[in-house]
PDB file of C-alpha atoms and ligand atoms in Angstrom:
ATOM      1  CA  UNK A   8     -26.357  34.891 -26.179  1.00  0.00           C
ATOM      2  CA  UNK A   9     -27.756  32.130 -23.932  1.00  0.00           C
ATOM      3  CA  UNK A  10     -28.630  31.261 -20.418  1.00  0.00           C
ATOM      4  CA  UNK A  11     -26.136  28.715 -19.148  1.00  0.00           C
ATOM      5  CA  UNK A  12     -25.581  26.805 -15.910  1.00  0.00           C
ATOM      6  CA  UNK A  13     -22.569  27.455 -13.767  1.00  0.00           C
ATOM      7  CA  UNK A  14     -21.208  23.889 -14.207  1.00  0.00           C
ATOM      8  CA  UNK A  15     -18.574  24.731 -16.885  1.00  0.00           C
ATOM      9  CA  UNK A  16     -17.565  28.036 -15.490  1.00  0.00           C
ATOM     10  CA  UNK A  17     -17.028  26.635 -12.028  1.00  0.00           C
ATOM     11  CA  UNK A  18     -15.096  23.639 -13.470  1.00  0.00           C
ATOM     12  CA  UNK A  19     -12.630  26.125 -14.980  1.00  0.00           C
ATOM     13  CA  UNK A  20     -12.544  28.434 -11.988  1.00  0.00           C
ATOM     14  CA  UNK A  21     -11.972  25.595  -9.405  1.00  0.00           C
ATOM     15  CA  UNK A  22      -8.357  25.122  -9.908  1.00  0.00           C
ATOM     16  CA  UNK A  23      -7.558  28.517 -11.076  1.00  0.00           C
ATOM     17  CA  UNK A  24      -6.759  31.839  -9.378  1.00  0.00           C
ATOM     18  CA  UNK A  25      -9.977  33.478 -10.382  1.00  0.00           C
ATOM     19  CA  UNK A  26     -13.704  33.406  -9.300  1.00  0.00           C
ATOM     20  CA  UNK A  27     -16.863  34.240 -11.146  1.00  0.00           C
ATOM     21  CA  UNK A  28     -18.559  37.470 -10.215  1.00  0.00           C
ATOM     22  CA  UNK A  29     -22.195  37.011  -9.076  1.00  0.00           C
ATOM     23  CA  UNK A  30     -24.060  40.314  -9.219  1.00  0.00           C
ATOM     24  CA  UNK A  31     -27.603  41.066  -7.844  1.00  0.00           C
ATOM     25  CA  UNK A  32     -30.070  42.472 -10.358  1.00  0.00           C
ATOM     26  CA  UNK A  33     -33.168  44.434  -9.557  1.00  0.00           C
ATOM     27  CA  UNK A  34     -34.108  46.554 -12.566  1.00  0.00           C
ATOM     28  CA  UNK A  35     -33.341  47.215 -16.173  1.00  0.00           C
ATOM     29  CA  UNK A  36     -30.507  49.697 -15.686  1.00  0.00           C
ATOM     30  CA  UNK A  37     -28.718  47.255 -13.261  1.00  0.00           C
ATOM     31  CA  UNK A  38     -28.997  44.343 -15.698  1.00  0.00           C
ATOM     32  CA  UNK A  39     -27.819  46.477 -18.636  1.00  0.00           C
ATOM     33  CA  UNK A  40     -24.796  47.880 -16.732  1.00  0.00           C
ATOM     34  CA  UNK A  41     -23.703  44.416 -15.670  1.00  0.00           C
ATOM     35  CA  UNK A  42     -24.223  42.868 -19.001  1.00  0.00           C
ATOM     36  CA  UNK A  43     -22.351  45.644 -20.756  1.00  0.00           C
ATOM     37  CA  UNK A  44     -19.422  45.209 -18.350  1.00  0.00           C
ATOM     38  CA  UNK A  45     -19.290  41.496 -18.946  1.00  0.00           C
ATOM     39  CA  UNK A  46     -19.355  42.072 -22.701  1.00  0.00           C
ATOM     40  CA  UNK A  47     -16.642  44.723 -22.500  1.00  0.00           C
ATOM     41  CA  UNK A  48     -14.417  42.373 -20.340  1.00  0.00           C
ATOM     42  CA  UNK A  49     -15.328  39.239 -22.231  1.00  0.00           C
ATOM     43  CA  UNK A  50     -15.994  37.611 -18.855  1.00  0.00           C
ATOM     44  CA  UNK A  51     -18.152  34.861 -17.475  1.00  0.00           C
ATOM     45  CA  UNK A  52     -20.834  36.172 -15.260  1.00  0.00           C
ATOM     46  CA  UNK A  53     -23.778  35.172 -12.962  1.00  0.00           C
ATOM     47  CA  UNK A  54     -26.957  37.390 -12.698  1.00  0.00           C
ATOM     48  CA  UNK A  55     -28.638  36.711  -9.388  1.00  0.00           C
ATOM     49  CA  UNK A  56     -32.098  37.534  -8.291  1.00  0.00           C
ATOM     50  CA  UNK A  57     -33.227  37.695  -4.602  1.00  0.00           C
ATOM     51  CA  UNK A  58     -36.816  37.004  -3.463  1.00  0.00           C
ATOM     52  CA  UNK A  59     -36.993  40.756  -2.793  1.00  0.00           C
ATOM     53  CA  UNK A  60     -35.825  41.512  -6.376  1.00  0.00           C
ATOM     54  CA  UNK A  61     -38.482  39.174  -7.809  1.00  0.00           C
ATOM     55  CA  UNK A  62     -41.166  40.847  -5.749  1.00  0.00           C
ATOM     56  CA  UNK A  63     -40.003  44.312  -6.647  1.00  0.00           C
ATOM     57  CA  UNK A  64     -39.615  43.840 -10.525  1.00  0.00           C
ATOM     58  CA  UNK A  65     -41.978  40.856 -10.904  1.00  0.00           C
ATOM     59  CA  UNK A  66     -40.688  37.526 -12.191  1.00  0.00           C
ATOM     60  CA  UNK A  67     -41.654  37.984 -15.806  1.00  0.00           C
ATOM     61  CA  UNK A  68     -40.044  41.383 -16.138  1.00  0.00           C
ATOM     62  CA  UNK A  69     -36.745  40.061 -14.656  1.00  0.00           C
ATOM     63  CA  UNK A  70     -36.603  37.020 -16.925  1.00  0.00           C
ATOM     64  CA  UNK A  71     -37.397  39.011 -20.089  1.00  0.00           C
ATOM     65  CA  UNK A  72     -35.021  41.771 -19.068  1.00  0.00           C
ATOM     66  CA  UNK A  73     -32.192  39.295 -18.643  1.00  0.00           C
ATOM     67  CA  UNK A  74     -33.138  37.569 -21.931  1.00  0.00           C
ATOM     68  CA  UNK A  75     -32.906  40.966 -23.653  1.00  0.00           C
ATOM     69  CA  UNK A  76     -29.528  41.774 -22.159  1.00  0.00           C
ATOM     70  CA  UNK A  77     -28.103  38.470 -23.439  1.00  0.00           C
ATOM     71  CA  UNK A  78     -29.568  39.137 -26.804  1.00  0.00           C
ATOM     72  CA  UNK A  79     -28.283  42.688 -26.966  1.00  0.00           C
ATOM     73  CA  UNK A  80     -24.850  42.063 -25.613  1.00  0.00           C
ATOM     74  CA  UNK A  81     -24.175  38.640 -27.122  1.00  0.00           C
ATOM     75  CA  UNK A  82     -22.868  37.284 -23.772  1.00  0.00           C
ATOM     76  CA  UNK A  83     -23.743  33.982 -21.993  1.00  0.00           C
ATOM     77  CA  UNK A  84     -24.746  34.143 -18.334  1.00  0.00           C
ATOM     78  CA  UNK A  85     -26.135  32.092 -15.550  1.00  0.00           C
ATOM     79  CA  UNK A  86     -29.489  33.197 -14.009  1.00  0.00           C
ATOM     80  CA  UNK A  87     -29.414  32.395 -10.323  1.00  0.00           C
ATOM     81  CA  UNK A  88     -31.809  32.512  -7.428  1.00  0.00           C
ATOM     82  CA  UNK A  89     -30.110  34.210  -4.448  1.00  0.00           C
ATOM     83  CA  UNK A  90     -31.034  33.038  -0.911  1.00  0.00           C
ATOM     84  CA  UNK A  91     -34.108  30.944  -1.746  1.00  0.00           C
ATOM     85  CA  UNK A  92     -35.635  30.379   1.645  1.00  0.00           C
ATOM     86  CA  UNK A  93     -37.777  27.342   0.980  1.00  0.00           C
ATOM     87  CA  UNK A  94     -38.417  24.517  -1.551  1.00  0.00           C
ATOM     88  CA  UNK A  95     -41.250  26.457  -3.139  1.00  0.00           C
ATOM     89  CA  UNK A  96     -39.286  29.596  -4.301  1.00  0.00           C
ATOM     90  CA  UNK A  97     -36.519  27.280  -5.607  1.00  0.00           C
ATOM     91  CA  UNK A  98     -39.133  25.210  -7.530  1.00  0.00           C
ATOM     92  CA  UNK A  99     -40.755  28.308  -8.899  1.00  0.00           C
ATOM     93  CA  UNK A 100     -37.401  29.674 -10.185  1.00  0.00           C
ATOM     94  CA  UNK A 101     -36.598  26.258 -11.725  1.00  0.00           C
ATOM     95  CA  UNK A 102     -39.868  26.273 -13.486  1.00  0.00           C
ATOM     96  CA  UNK A 103     -39.324  29.938 -14.616  1.00  0.00           C
ATOM     97  CA  UNK A 104     -36.144  29.046 -16.489  1.00  0.00           C
ATOM     98  CA  UNK A 105     -33.417  29.884 -13.953  1.00  0.00           C
ATOM     99  CA  UNK A 106     -30.283  27.912 -14.593  1.00  0.00           C
ATOM    100  CA  UNK A 107     -29.093  27.815 -10.937  1.00  0.00           C
ATOM    101  CA  UNK A 108     -30.848  28.155  -7.545  1.00  0.00           C
ATOM    102  CA  UNK A 109     -29.629  28.716  -4.060  1.00  0.00           C
ATOM    103  CA  UNK A 110     -31.487  27.011  -1.193  1.00  0.00           C
ATOM    104  CA  UNK A 111     -30.370  28.848   1.954  1.00  0.00           C
ATOM    105  CA  UNK A 112     -31.092  26.594   4.856  1.00  0.00           C
ATOM    106  CA  UNK A 113     -28.263  27.981   6.922  1.00  0.00           C
ATOM    107  CA  UNK A 114     -30.690  29.223   9.752  1.00  0.00           C
ATOM    108  CA  UNK A 115     -32.040  25.734  10.200  1.00  0.00           C
ATOM    109  CA  UNK A 116     -30.536  22.907  12.209  1.00  0.00           C
ATOM    110  CA  UNK A 117     -28.026  20.653  10.256  1.00  0.00           C
ATOM    111  CA  UNK A 118     -30.412  17.822   9.556  1.00  0.00           C
ATOM    112  CA  UNK A 119     -33.231  20.113   8.436  1.00  0.00           C
ATOM    113  CA  UNK A 120     -30.929  21.992   6.133  1.00  0.00           C
ATOM    114  CA  UNK A 121     -29.780  18.595   4.618  1.00  0.00           C
ATOM    115  CA  UNK A 122     -33.424  17.426   4.228  1.00  0.00           C
ATOM    116  CA  UNK A 123     -34.682  20.543   2.284  1.00  0.00           C
ATOM    117  CA  UNK A 124     -31.376  20.944   0.328  1.00  0.00           C
ATOM    118  CA  UNK A 125     -31.839  17.343  -0.846  1.00  0.00           C
ATOM    119  CA  UNK A 126     -35.324  17.958  -1.938  1.00  0.00           C
ATOM    120  CA  UNK A 127     -34.246  21.112  -3.946  1.00  0.00           C
ATOM    121  CA  UNK A 128     -31.307  19.225  -5.493  1.00  0.00           C
ATOM    122  CA  UNK A 129     -33.586  16.407  -6.600  1.00  0.00           C
ATOM    123  CA  UNK A 130     -36.064  18.694  -8.300  1.00  0.00           C
ATOM    124  CA  UNK A 131     -33.438  20.999  -9.738  1.00  0.00           C
ATOM    125  CA  UNK A 132     -31.240  18.241 -11.134  1.00  0.00           C
ATOM    126  CA  UNK A 133     -34.303  16.630 -12.796  1.00  0.00           C
ATOM    127  CA  UNK A 134     -34.709  19.882 -14.712  1.00  0.00           C
ATOM    128  CA  UNK A 135     -31.103  20.389 -15.600  1.00  0.00           C
ATOM    129  CA  UNK A 136     -30.602  23.160 -12.950  1.00  0.00           C
ATOM    130  CA  UNK A 137     -27.681  23.426 -10.466  1.00  0.00           C
ATOM    131  CA  UNK A 138     -27.971  24.077  -6.747  1.00  0.00           C
ATOM    132  CA  UNK A 139     -25.958  26.112  -4.330  1.00  0.00           C
ATOM    133  CA  UNK A 140     -26.557  25.612  -0.532  1.00  0.00           C
ATOM    134  CA  UNK A 141     -25.209  27.186   2.553  1.00  0.00           C
ATOM    135  CA  UNK A 142     -23.649  25.823   5.671  1.00  0.00           C
ATOM    136  CA  UNK A 143     -22.627  28.014   8.524  1.00  0.00           C
ATOM    137  CA  UNK A 144     -24.033  31.495   9.271  1.00  0.00           C
ATOM    138  CA  UNK A 145     -22.535  34.634   7.871  1.00  0.00           C
ATOM    139  CA  UNK A 146     -20.879  36.572  10.698  1.00  0.00           C
ATOM    140  CA  UNK A 147     -22.443  39.521  12.362  1.00  0.00           C
ATOM    141  CA  UNK A 148     -19.871  42.202  13.150  1.00  0.00           C
ATOM    142  CA  UNK A 149     -19.388  40.878  16.713  1.00  0.00           C
ATOM    143  CA  UNK A 150     -19.032  37.309  15.638  1.00  0.00           C
ATOM    144  CA  UNK A 151     -16.031  38.009  13.512  1.00  0.00           C
ATOM    145  CA  UNK A 152     -14.043  39.310  16.453  1.00  0.00           C
ATOM    146  CA  UNK A 153     -15.183  36.824  19.084  1.00  0.00           C
ATOM    147  CA  UNK A 154     -13.414  33.409  18.862  1.00  0.00           C
ATOM    148  CA  UNK A 155     -16.354  31.465  20.515  1.00  0.00           C
ATOM    149  CA  UNK A 156     -18.862  33.020  18.177  1.00  0.00           C
ATOM    150  CA  UNK A 157     -16.686  32.209  15.246  1.00  0.00           C
ATOM    151  CA  UNK A 158     -16.657  28.581  16.221  1.00  0.00           C
ATOM    152  CA  UNK A 159     -20.420  28.627  16.640  1.00  0.00           C
ATOM    153  CA  UNK A 160     -21.204  30.374  13.276  1.00  0.00           C
ATOM    154  CA  UNK A 161     -18.386  29.756  10.850  1.00  0.00           C
ATOM    155  CA  UNK A 162     -18.629  26.674   8.615  1.00  0.00           C
ATOM    156  CA  UNK A 163     -17.280  23.492  10.227  1.00  0.00           C
ATOM    157  CA  UNK A 164     -15.042  21.682   7.726  1.00  0.00           C
ATOM    158  CA  UNK A 165     -16.122  18.152   8.707  1.00  0.00           C
ATOM    159  CA  UNK A 166     -19.788  19.059   8.666  1.00  0.00           C
ATOM    160  CA  UNK A 167     -19.204  20.600   5.134  1.00  0.00           C
ATOM    161  CA  UNK A 168     -17.963  17.236   3.873  1.00  0.00           C
ATOM    162  CA  UNK A 169     -20.918  15.348   5.305  1.00  0.00           C
ATOM    163  CA  UNK A 170     -23.305  18.007   4.032  1.00  0.00           C
ATOM    164  CA  UNK A 171     -21.985  17.876   0.415  1.00  0.00           C
ATOM    165  CA  UNK A 172     -21.932  14.056   0.454  1.00  0.00           C
ATOM    166  CA  UNK A 173     -25.453  13.691   1.698  1.00  0.00           C
ATOM    167  CA  UNK A 174     -27.123  16.433  -0.315  1.00  0.00           C
ATOM    168  CA  UNK A 175     -25.362  16.104  -3.663  1.00  0.00           C
ATOM    169  CA  UNK A 176     -25.288  19.828  -3.890  1.00  0.00           C
ATOM    170  CA  UNK A 177     -23.299  21.459  -6.748  1.00  0.00           C
ATOM    171  CA  UNK A 178     -21.714  24.329  -4.848  1.00  0.00           C
ATOM    172  CA  UNK A 179     -21.428  25.408  -1.198  1.00  0.00           C
ATOM    173  CA  UNK A 180     -21.689  28.869   0.350  1.00  0.00           C
ATOM    174  CA  UNK A 181     -19.470  29.002   3.478  1.00  0.00           C
ATOM    175  CA  UNK A 182     -19.087  31.322   6.378  1.00  0.00           C
ATOM    176  CA  UNK A 183     -15.571  32.481   7.091  1.00  0.00           C
ATOM    177  CA  UNK A 184     -16.057  36.078   8.224  1.00  0.00           C
ATOM    178  CA  UNK A 185     -17.888  37.933   5.557  1.00  0.00           C
ATOM    179  CA  UNK A 186     -21.381  39.390   6.113  1.00  0.00           C
ATOM    180  CA  UNK A 187     -24.076  41.139   4.124  1.00  0.00           C
ATOM    181  CA  UNK A 188     -24.482  44.931   3.799  1.00  0.00           C
ATOM    182  CA  UNK A 189     -22.212  47.964   4.242  1.00  0.00           C
ATOM    183  CA  UNK A 190     -20.741  47.325   7.626  1.00  0.00           C
ATOM    184  CA  UNK A 191     -18.952  44.166   8.005  1.00  0.00           C
ATOM    185  CA  UNK A 192     -16.058  44.485  10.454  1.00  0.00           C
ATOM    186  CA  UNK A 193     -15.300  46.189  13.695  1.00  0.00           C
ATOM    187  CA  UNK A 194     -11.591  47.069  13.542  1.00  0.00           C
ATOM    188  CA  UNK A 195      -9.332  45.104  11.263  1.00  0.00           C
ATOM    189  CA  UNK A 196     -11.047  42.970   8.566  1.00  0.00           C
ATOM    190  CA  UNK A 197     -10.598  39.286   9.161  1.00  0.00           C
ATOM    191  CA  UNK A 198     -11.333  36.226   7.027  1.00  0.00           C
ATOM    192  CA  UNK A 199     -10.617  32.736   8.330  1.00  0.00           C
ATOM    193  CA  UNK A 200      -8.303  31.511   5.526  1.00  0.00           C
ATOM    194  CA  UNK A 201      -7.107  28.544   7.574  1.00  0.00           C
ATOM    195  CA  UNK A 202     -10.662  27.280   7.651  1.00  0.00           C
ATOM    196  CA  UNK A 203     -11.103  28.080   3.960  1.00  0.00           C
ATOM    197  CA  UNK A 204      -8.056  26.063   3.126  1.00  0.00           C
ATOM    198  CA  UNK A 205      -9.188  23.160   5.260  1.00  0.00           C
ATOM    199  CA  UNK A 206     -12.580  23.009   3.655  1.00  0.00           C
ATOM    200  CA  UNK A 207     -11.145  23.209   0.150  1.00  0.00           C
ATOM    201  CA  UNK A 208      -8.565  20.442   1.007  1.00  0.00           C
ATOM    202  CA  UNK A 209     -11.445  18.199   2.178  1.00  0.00           C
ATOM    203  CA  UNK A 210     -13.722  19.091  -0.707  1.00  0.00           C
ATOM    204  CA  UNK A 211     -11.319  19.709  -3.631  1.00  0.00           C
ATOM    205  CA  UNK A 212     -14.026  19.167  -6.211  1.00  0.00           C
ATOM    206  CA  UNK A 213     -16.727  21.361  -4.719  1.00  0.00           C
ATOM    207  CA  UNK A 214     -16.931  24.971  -5.860  1.00  0.00           C
ATOM    208  CA  UNK A 215     -17.117  27.246  -2.790  1.00  0.00           C
ATOM    209  CA  UNK A 216     -19.106  30.459  -2.710  1.00  0.00           C
ATOM    210  CA  UNK A 217     -18.567  33.703  -0.789  1.00  0.00           C
ATOM    211  CA  UNK A 218     -21.565  35.848   0.116  1.00  0.00           C
ATOM    212  CA  UNK A 219     -21.301  39.217   1.635  1.00  0.00           C
ATOM    213  CA  UNK A 220     -18.293  40.114  -0.379  1.00  0.00           C
ATOM    214  CA  UNK A 221     -18.684  43.781  -1.131  1.00  0.00           C
ATOM    215  CA  UNK A 222     -15.670  45.974  -0.367  1.00  0.00           C
ATOM    216  CA  UNK A 223     -17.748  49.126   0.462  1.00  0.00           C
ATOM    217  CA  UNK A 224     -15.112  51.617  -0.845  1.00  0.00           C
ATOM    218  CA  UNK A 225     -14.677  54.317   1.673  1.00  0.00           C
ATOM    219  CA  UNK A 226     -14.515  57.045  -1.042  1.00  0.00           C
ATOM    220  CA  UNK A 227     -17.923  56.000  -2.311  1.00  0.00           C
ATOM    221  CA  UNK A 228     -19.386  56.116   1.162  1.00  0.00           C
ATOM    222  CA  UNK A 229     -17.918  59.611   1.617  1.00  0.00           C
ATOM    223  CA  UNK A 230     -19.289  60.737  -1.777  1.00  0.00           C
ATOM    224  CA  UNK A 231     -22.646  59.329  -1.036  1.00  0.00           C
ATOM    225  CA  UNK A 232     -22.769  61.126   2.203  1.00  0.00           C
ATOM    226  CA  UNK A 233     -21.484  64.342   0.685  1.00  0.00           C
ATOM    227  CA  UNK A 234     -24.430  64.342  -1.684  1.00  0.00           C
ATOM    228  CA  UNK A 235     -26.836  64.109   1.166  1.00  0.00           C
ATOM    229  CA  UNK A 236     -26.712  60.410   1.885  1.00  0.00           C
ATOM    230  CA  UNK A 237     -26.320  58.817   5.304  1.00  0.00           C
ATOM    231  CA  UNK A 238     -24.563  55.495   4.730  1.00  0.00           C
ATOM    232  CA  UNK A 239     -23.588  54.254   8.227  1.00  0.00           C
ATOM    233  CA  UNK A 240     -19.979  52.875   8.591  1.00  0.00           C
ATOM    234  CA  UNK A 241     -17.962  51.350   5.863  1.00  0.00           C
ATOM    235  CA  UNK A 242     -15.606  48.417   6.564  1.00  0.00           C
ATOM    236  CA  UNK A 243     -16.114  45.911   3.701  1.00  0.00           C
ATOM    237  CA  UNK A 244     -14.056  43.033   2.635  1.00  0.00           C
ATOM    238  CA  UNK A 245     -10.623  44.107   1.308  1.00  0.00           C
ATOM    239  CA  UNK A 246     -10.512  43.345  -2.441  1.00  0.00           C
ATOM    240  CA  UNK A 247      -7.150  41.579  -2.214  1.00  0.00           C
ATOM    241  CA  UNK A 248      -8.620  39.110   0.331  1.00  0.00           C
ATOM    242  CA  UNK A 249     -11.237  38.114  -2.158  1.00  0.00           C
ATOM    243  CA  UNK A 250      -8.690  37.600  -4.954  1.00  0.00           C
ATOM    244  CA  UNK A 251      -6.734  35.378  -2.416  1.00  0.00           C
ATOM    245  CA  UNK A 252      -9.861  33.401  -1.593  1.00  0.00           C
ATOM    246  CA  UNK A 253     -10.258  32.682  -5.368  1.00  0.00           C
ATOM    247  CA  UNK A 254      -6.997  30.748  -5.158  1.00  0.00           C
ATOM    248  CA  UNK A 255      -8.399  28.390  -2.493  1.00  0.00           C
ATOM    249  CA  UNK A 256     -11.590  26.846  -4.033  1.00  0.00           C
ATOM    250  CA  UNK A 257     -13.847  30.038  -4.066  1.00  0.00           C
ATOM    251  CA  UNK A 258     -15.407  29.994  -7.459  1.00  0.00           C
ATOM    252  CA  UNK A 259     -18.332  32.403  -6.924  1.00  0.00           C
ATOM    253  CA  UNK A 260     -18.119  35.824  -5.215  1.00  0.00           C
ATOM    254  CA  UNK A 261     -21.382  37.681  -4.500  1.00  0.00           C
ATOM    255  CA  UNK A 262     -21.654  41.478  -4.814  1.00  0.00           C
ATOM    256  CA  UNK A 263     -24.730  43.611  -4.245  1.00  0.00           C
ATOM    257  CA  UNK A 264     -23.953  46.409  -1.748  1.00  0.00           C
ATOM    258  CA  UNK A 265     -21.086  47.857  -3.894  1.00  0.00           C
ATOM    259  CA  UNK A 266     -23.484  48.144  -6.866  1.00  0.00           C
ATOM    260  CA  UNK A 267     -26.146  49.771  -4.814  1.00  0.00           C
ATOM    261  CA  UNK A 268     -23.532  52.226  -3.514  1.00  0.00           C
ATOM    262  CA  UNK A 269     -22.096  53.012  -6.962  1.00  0.00           C
ATOM    263  CA  UNK A 270     -25.501  53.628  -8.584  1.00  0.00           C
ATOM    264  CA  UNK A 271     -26.829  55.699  -5.627  1.00  0.00           C
ATOM    265  CA  UNK A 272     -23.673  57.955  -5.352  1.00  0.00           C
ATOM    266  CA  UNK A 273     -24.046  58.763  -9.121  1.00  0.00           C
ATOM    267  CA  UNK A 274     -27.754  59.436  -8.964  1.00  0.00           C
ATOM    268  CA  UNK A 275     -27.309  61.591  -5.864  1.00  0.00           C
ATOM    269  CA  UNK A 276     -24.495  63.493  -7.618  1.00  0.00           C
ATOM    270  CA  UNK A 277     -26.589  64.194 -10.642  1.00  0.00           C
ATOM    271  CA  UNK A 278     -29.562  65.328  -8.753  1.00  0.00           C
ATOM    272  CA  UNK A 279     -27.442  67.500  -6.409  1.00  0.00           C
ATOM    273  CA  UNK A 280     -25.407  69.099  -9.083  1.00  0.00           C
ATOM    274  CA  UNK A 281     -28.246  69.618 -11.509  1.00  0.00           C
ATOM    275  CA  UNK A 282     -31.314  70.258  -9.400  1.00  0.00           C
ATOM    276  CA  UNK A 283     -33.266  71.249 -12.466  1.00  0.00           C
ATOM    277  CA  UNK A 284     -33.279  67.576 -13.767  1.00  0.00           C
ATOM    278  CA  UNK A 285     -36.556  65.763 -13.607  1.00  0.00           C
ATOM    279  CA  UNK A 286     -36.160  63.388 -16.575  1.00  0.00           C
ATOM    280  CA  UNK A 287     -35.435  59.946 -15.025  1.00  0.00           C
ATOM    281  CA  UNK A 288     -33.192  59.090 -17.987  1.00  0.00           C
ATOM    282  CA  UNK A 289     -30.876  61.880 -16.983  1.00  0.00           C
ATOM    283  CA  UNK A 290     -30.074  60.205 -13.593  1.00  0.00           C
ATOM    284  CA  UNK A 291     -30.827  56.501 -14.355  1.00  0.00           C
ATOM    285  CA  UNK A 292     -28.525  56.679 -17.427  1.00  0.00           C
ATOM    286  CA  UNK A 293     -25.527  57.829 -15.342  1.00  0.00           C
ATOM    287  CA  UNK A 294     -26.594  55.317 -12.619  1.00  0.00           C
ATOM    288  CA  UNK A 295     -26.323  52.521 -15.258  1.00  0.00           C
ATOM    289  CA  UNK A 296     -22.895  53.770 -16.320  1.00  0.00           C
ATOM    290  CA  UNK A 297     -21.783  53.653 -12.628  1.00  0.00           C
ATOM    291  CA  UNK A 298     -22.966  50.009 -12.412  1.00  0.00           C
ATOM    292  CA  UNK A 299     -21.011  49.148 -15.579  1.00  0.00           C
ATOM    293  CA  UNK A 300     -17.833  50.820 -14.249  1.00  0.00           C
ATOM    294  CA  UNK A 301     -18.024  49.212 -10.884  1.00  0.00           C
ATOM    295  CA  UNK A 302     -18.636  45.690 -12.442  1.00  0.00           C
ATOM    296  CA  UNK A 303     -15.785  46.131 -14.890  1.00  0.00           C
ATOM    297  CA  UNK A 304     -13.520  46.985 -11.899  1.00  0.00           C
ATOM    298  CA  UNK A 305     -14.687  43.909 -10.068  1.00  0.00           C
ATOM    299  CA  UNK A 306     -14.141  41.599 -13.136  1.00  0.00           C
ATOM    300  CA  UNK A 307     -10.738  42.996 -13.906  1.00  0.00           C
ATOM    301  CA  UNK A 308      -9.145  43.702 -10.501  1.00  0.00           C
ATOM    302  CA  UNK A 309     -11.020  41.345  -8.088  1.00  0.00           C
ATOM    303  CA  UNK A 310     -12.500  38.288  -9.825  1.00  0.00           C
ATOM    304  CA  UNK A 311      -9.686  38.316 -12.554  1.00  0.00           C
ATOM    305  CA  UNK A 312     -12.065  36.917 -15.009  1.00  0.00           C
ATOM    306  CA  UNK A 313     -11.418  39.363 -17.984  1.00  0.00           C
ATOM    307  CA  UNK A 314     -11.115  37.296 -21.194  1.00  0.00           C
ATOM    308  CA  UNK A 315     -11.785  33.949 -19.447  1.00  0.00           C
TER     309      UNK A 315
HETATM  310  O1  G3H B  24     -27.815  38.924   0.128  1.00  0.00           O
HETATM  311  C1  G3H B  24     -28.748  39.653  -0.183  1.00  0.00           C
HETATM  312  C2  G3H B  24     -28.712  40.498  -1.418  1.00  0.00           C
HETATM  313  O2  G3H B  24     -27.854  41.625  -1.159  1.00  0.00           O
HETATM  314  C3  G3H B  24     -30.125  40.697  -1.771  1.00  0.00           C
HETATM  315  O3  G3H B  24     -30.704  41.725  -1.006  1.00  0.00           O
HETATM  316  O4  G3H B  24     -32.876  40.739  -0.308  1.00  0.00           O
HETATM  317  O5  G3H B  24     -32.497  43.300  -0.369  1.00  0.00           O
HETATM  318  O6  G3H B  24     -32.749  42.054  -2.505  1.00  0.00           O
HETATM  319  P1  G3H B  24     -32.324  41.948  -1.007  1.00  0.00           P
HETATM  320  P1  13P B  25     -22.919  42.231  -0.178  1.00  0.00           P
HETATM  321  O1  13P B  25     -23.976  42.791   0.783  1.00  0.00           O
HETATM  322  O2  13P B  25     -21.660  42.197   0.565  1.00  0.00           O
HETATM  323  O3  13P B  25     -22.847  42.876  -1.476  1.00  0.00           O
HETATM  324  O4  13P B  25     -23.310  40.693  -0.397  1.00  0.00           O
HETATM  325  C1  13P B  25     -24.174  40.295  -1.405  1.00  0.00           C
HETATM  326  C2  13P B  25     -24.639  38.953  -1.347  1.00  0.00           C
HETATM  327  O5  13P B  25     -24.037  38.087  -0.689  1.00  0.00           O
HETATM  328  C3  13P B  25     -25.791  38.494  -2.142  1.00  0.00           C
HETATM  329  O6  13P B  25     -26.173  37.230  -1.855  1.00  0.00           O
HETATM  330 ZN1   ZN B  26     -25.847  36.582   0.197  1.00  0.00          ZN
END
């Protein structure tokens, strides 16, 4: 029924074998689908909003839609800013009632990342809001197969310790081989579990976060393309790798692409099979159901948070 921070959910997830699903929201049907899935599974959940989503739906709509979803479903959830690129957007979301913000300074040099993360932490903590930051850069497809590129882009364990100590950040997004979007690996999927275990051993009390964690199910890609889509490639993160990561300090797993895919496949199917449809409710409704089904699957089979 209420917006909550991630503090308690992460404390429970940290030494468990599950992670909290963080799902990106952009409109009413997506918010409803996710909230209904969390309600059905009785699972903790994070609703996250990118700068692009805020621009698309407008901040007031998103906030009110999330409030309505909590009221309707009776669930608690964290409302999180995804990939805040500067202090201003983090401040704006704190002022807007978000319970968690991410400052993503991963593209900046180490000292610059620390400096701005610290500013965000100071402001957010003064307002009872928690902060996620990122160290290391998510791999491009080439980076994950090239050892030198891995060393250059993946999170350095010792730097992670220094970063957390100096910033006071609440959780840390790390780069171990995942990447955003629908095409993540060339050849065999690879996550650097040795690096993850080392980071977790050095930072046993810091909840770790995996971005770019969609699995991009091949059958969804094929269906989407069957109904006239043109989704390039596939190659997401195998779901069992995510469940494994949850056993080694990963407390938050971000999924957006798989929701986009699920909703788009269903809308394309309805419009292809019933070309006379022109009532948006006739395709957005099934789109919402597809979101719910995908999120329930993630909660139950990947995050393992049903009933938690
Ligand atoms: O990691 C990024 C999320 O998938 C959000 O994407 O910036 O297109 O809303 P977006
Ligand atoms: P995907 O593109 O793999 O869904 O990642 C989403 C994400 O990391 C949002 O921050
Ligand atoms: Zn991300």
